[in-house]
Amino acid sequence: MPNPQPFRIPAQRVPLLEENTDNLMSREWYRFFNRKPRHGSFYDTTTQTAAAPDTGYAVTFNTTATAFGINRGTPTSRIVVPDTSTYDIQFSLQVDKTSGGAGLVYVWARINGVDVTHSASRARVKDNNDETVLAWNFMLDMQGGSYFQLMWATDTTSVQLLAEAATAFCPAIPSAILTVSEVSI
């Protein structure tokens, strides 16, 4: 009985194990074995304010805690992804009400300057000197070279994203923290 030919994928090939063997794999599949998922963690050490009510502002991030392939862009509100993939984007915002009664805060996702459909949420900060942390995540499909922005707005200029200095018993509090993890490669 003749020896059957091994199954080959009809595409460009690269060695999987070693040269001069029959262990070949398409380049399309080889990329999955040759890199780790991209990630990034960013935060901002400044208090961010709204100059006008009912106006969208991009949250800025002035510090990179750790990153592999995902970077802050220009301006620093832009988080740039290198590869077409699905990304889990998580954030927390330290929201503070500085005066008056209740205030509303809106948060949503934006990709390449375009708001992501149905991505907004609203929270109420109840009283003067009231603080709360807003935190959730987005699972977004993005093209390589695209950028993400976390947007916010408020119905009053007395709501801010508060950063606080370290104390004797506690590290500093960033106004915003954002992490991005590639979940598919």
Short mmCIF file of C-alpha atoms in Angstrom, two decimals:
data_model
loop_
_atom_site.label_atom_id
_atom_site.label_comp_id
_atom_site.label_asym_id
_atom_site.label_seq_id
_atom_site.Cartn_x
_atom_site.Cartn_y
_atom_site.Cartn_z
CA MET A 1 0.00 0.00 0.00
CA PRO A 2 1.43 3.42 -0.91
CA ASN A 3 2.31 5.89 1.83
CA PRO A 4 -0.37 8.68 1.81
CA GLN A 5 0.76 12.28 1.38
CA PRO A 6 0.41 14.37 4.55
CA PHE A 7 -2.45 16.88 4.62
CA ARG A 8 -1.21 20.36 3.77
CA ILE A 9 -2.96 23.68 4.17
CA PRO A 10 -3.05 25.48 0.79
CA ALA A 11 -1.30 28.66 1.91
CA GLN A 12 2.17 30.06 2.50
CA ARG A 13 4.02 27.86 4.95
CA VAL A 14 6.47 28.36 7.77
CA PRO A 15 8.31 25.71 9.78
CA LEU A 16 6.47 24.72 12.94
CA LEU A 17 9.17 22.62 14.58
CA GLU A 18 12.37 22.60 12.57
CA GLU A 19 13.64 23.06 9.05
CA ASN A 20 13.70 20.22 6.51
CA THR A 21 10.80 18.38 8.10
CA ASP A 22 7.25 17.87 6.94
CA ASN A 23 5.83 19.75 9.96
CA LEU A 24 4.51 22.84 8.21
CA MET A 25 1.78 25.28 9.14
CA SER A 26 0.24 28.23 7.35
CA ARG A 27 1.48 31.70 8.32
CA GLU A 28 -2.08 32.63 9.18
CA TRP A 29 -2.16 30.05 12.00
CA TYR A 30 1.48 30.40 13.00
CA ARG A 31 0.89 33.91 14.41
CA PHE A 32 -1.17 32.40 17.23
CA PHE A 33 1.87 30.53 18.52
CA ASN A 34 4.35 33.35 18.22
CA ARG A 35 3.03 36.20 20.38
CA LYS A 36 1.36 36.94 23.65
CA PRO A 37 -1.82 39.04 23.97
CA ARG A 38 -1.42 42.81 24.16
CA HIS A 39 -2.27 44.69 27.36
CA GLY A 40 -1.96 48.09 29.00
CA SER A 41 -2.72 49.81 32.30
CA PHE A 42 -2.98 53.61 32.49
CA TYR A 43 -4.00 56.19 35.10
CA ASP A 44 -4.19 59.95 35.64
CA THR A 45 -2.78 61.83 38.63
CA THR A 46 -4.65 65.11 38.01
CA THR A 47 -8.16 66.24 38.88
CA GLN A 48 -10.21 66.51 35.68
CA THR A 49 -13.00 69.08 35.44
CA ALA A 50 -15.78 69.93 33.03
CA ALA A 51 -15.61 73.50 31.74
CA ALA A 52 -19.29 73.40 30.70
CA PRO A 53 -22.27 71.20 31.56
CA ASP A 54 -23.72 68.71 29.08
CA THR A 55 -20.48 68.62 27.06
CA GLY A 56 -18.45 65.50 26.31
CA TYR A 57 -14.82 65.39 27.50
CA ALA A 58 -12.23 62.70 26.86
CA VAL A 59 -10.70 61.28 30.04
CA THR A 60 -6.93 61.74 30.00
CA PHE A 61 -4.26 59.34 31.27
CA ASN A 62 -0.88 60.87 32.11
CA THR A 63 0.84 57.69 33.37
CA THR A 64 1.45 54.22 31.96
CA ALA A 65 1.65 51.62 34.74
CA THR A 66 2.46 48.73 32.42
CA ALA A 67 1.99 48.06 28.73
CA PHE A 68 2.80 45.52 26.06
CA GLY A 69 1.77 46.68 22.59
CA ILE A 70 -1.03 49.02 23.73
CA ASN A 71 -0.01 52.64 24.24
CA ARG A 72 -1.21 56.12 25.07
CA GLY A 73 -1.48 58.27 21.97
CA THR A 74 -1.56 62.00 21.33
CA PRO A 75 -3.48 63.48 23.03
CA THR A 76 -3.15 61.24 26.11
CA SER A 77 -6.88 60.48 26.08
CA ARG A 78 -6.24 58.14 23.12
CA ILE A 79 -5.37 54.52 23.82
CA VAL A 80 -3.97 52.94 20.63
CA VAL A 81 -4.22 49.22 19.84
CA PRO A 82 -1.77 47.62 17.39
CA ASP A 83 -3.77 44.65 16.14
CA THR A 84 -7.25 43.90 14.84
CA SER A 85 -8.76 42.00 17.74
CA THR A 86 -11.31 42.03 20.57
CA TYR A 87 -10.31 44.06 23.62
CA ASP A 88 -11.67 44.12 27.18
CA ILE A 89 -11.46 47.72 28.39
CA GLN A 90 -12.06 48.29 32.11
CA PHE A 91 -12.05 51.59 33.95
CA SER A 92 -12.71 53.30 37.24
CA LEU A 93 -13.36 57.01 37.79
CA GLN A 94 -13.16 58.75 41.20
CA VAL A 95 -16.15 61.12 40.90
CA ASP A 96 -16.53 64.03 43.36
CA LYS A 97 -19.34 66.57 43.87
CA THR A 98 -17.87 69.89 45.06
CA SER A 99 -21.00 71.96 45.81
CA GLY A 100 -24.78 72.13 45.59
CA GLY A 101 -27.24 69.27 45.28
CA ALA A 102 -27.22 66.19 43.10
CA GLY A 103 -25.36 65.94 39.80
CA LEU A 104 -25.44 63.48 36.92
CA VAL A 105 -22.38 61.91 35.31
CA TYR A 106 -22.44 60.21 31.90
CA VAL A 107 -19.71 57.83 30.67
CA TRP A 108 -19.37 56.19 27.23
CA ALA A 109 -16.92 54.65 24.78
CA ARG A 110 -15.55 56.23 21.61
CA ILE A 111 -13.45 54.60 18.86
CA ASN A 112 -11.57 56.75 16.34
CA GLY A 113 -13.61 59.81 17.29
CA VAL A 114 -16.99 58.07 16.86
CA ASP A 115 -19.23 57.26 19.84
CA VAL A 116 -19.86 53.53 20.30
CA THR A 117 -23.59 52.85 19.94
CA HIS A 118 -25.41 52.02 23.18
CA SER A 119 -22.26 52.35 25.30
CA ALA A 120 -23.35 55.19 27.63
CA SER A 121 -24.27 54.93 31.29
CA ARG A 122 -25.48 57.53 33.77
CA ALA A 123 -24.87 57.83 37.52
CA ARG A 124 -26.10 60.31 40.12
CA VAL A 125 -23.78 61.90 42.67
CA LYS A 126 -26.15 62.89 45.44
CA ASP A 127 -24.77 65.69 47.61
CA ASN A 128 -22.07 68.26 48.19
CA ASN A 129 -18.73 66.54 49.00
CA ASP A 130 -20.17 63.21 47.90
CA GLU A 131 -17.70 60.85 46.22
CA THR A 132 -18.29 57.66 44.32
CA VAL A 133 -16.31 55.34 42.08
CA LEU A 134 -17.76 54.49 38.69
CA ALA A 135 -16.37 51.27 37.27
CA TRP A 136 -17.38 48.93 34.46
CA ASN A 137 -16.01 47.54 31.23
CA PHE A 138 -16.50 47.42 27.48
CA MET A 139 -15.79 44.44 25.20
CA LEU A 140 -14.95 46.01 21.84
CA ASP A 141 -13.80 44.79 18.42
CA MET A 142 -11.14 47.18 17.15
CA GLN A 143 -9.03 47.43 14.00
CA GLY A 144 -5.24 47.59 14.23
CA GLY A 145 -4.05 51.19 14.59
CA SER A 146 -7.41 52.34 16.02
CA TYR A 147 -7.72 54.34 19.20
CA PHE A 148 -10.16 54.19 22.12
CA GLN A 149 -11.29 57.11 24.26
CA LEU A 150 -13.28 57.03 27.49
CA MET A 151 -15.70 59.96 27.40
CA TRP A 152 -17.53 61.70 30.24
CA ALA A 153 -19.98 64.53 30.74
CA THR A 154 -21.91 66.03 33.62
CA ASP A 155 -24.96 68.23 34.01
CA THR A 156 -23.09 70.57 36.37
CA THR A 157 -19.55 71.93 36.59
CA SER A 158 -19.48 71.02 40.30
CA VAL A 159 -18.79 67.37 39.41
CA GLN A 160 -15.17 66.43 38.80
CA LEU A 161 -12.89 63.43 38.44
CA LEU A 162 -10.85 63.75 41.63
CA ALA A 163 -7.19 62.80 42.17
CA GLU A 164 -5.84 62.89 45.72
CA ALA A 165 -2.33 62.77 47.14
CA ALA A 166 -1.05 59.89 49.24
CA THR A 167 -1.65 59.96 52.99
CA ALA A 168 0.27 58.35 55.84
CA PHE A 169 -1.90 55.24 55.58
CA CYS A 170 -2.97 55.15 51.91
CA PRO A 171 -1.35 55.55 48.45
CA ALA A 172 -2.42 58.32 46.07
CA ILE A 173 -5.83 58.09 44.37
CA PRO A 174 -5.83 58.57 40.58
CA SER A 175 -8.78 60.39 39.03
CA ALA A 176 -9.05 57.68 36.37
CA ILE A 177 -7.69 54.17 35.85
CA LEU A 178 -7.99 52.25 32.57
CA THR A 179 -6.84 48.74 31.69
CA VAL A 180 -6.97 47.16 28.25
CA SER A 181 -6.56 43.42 27.62
CA GLU A 182 -6.61 41.72 24.24
CA VAL A 183 -8.95 38.77 24.55
CA SER A 184 -8.62 37.27 21.05
CA ILE A 185 -5.59 37.02 18.81
#
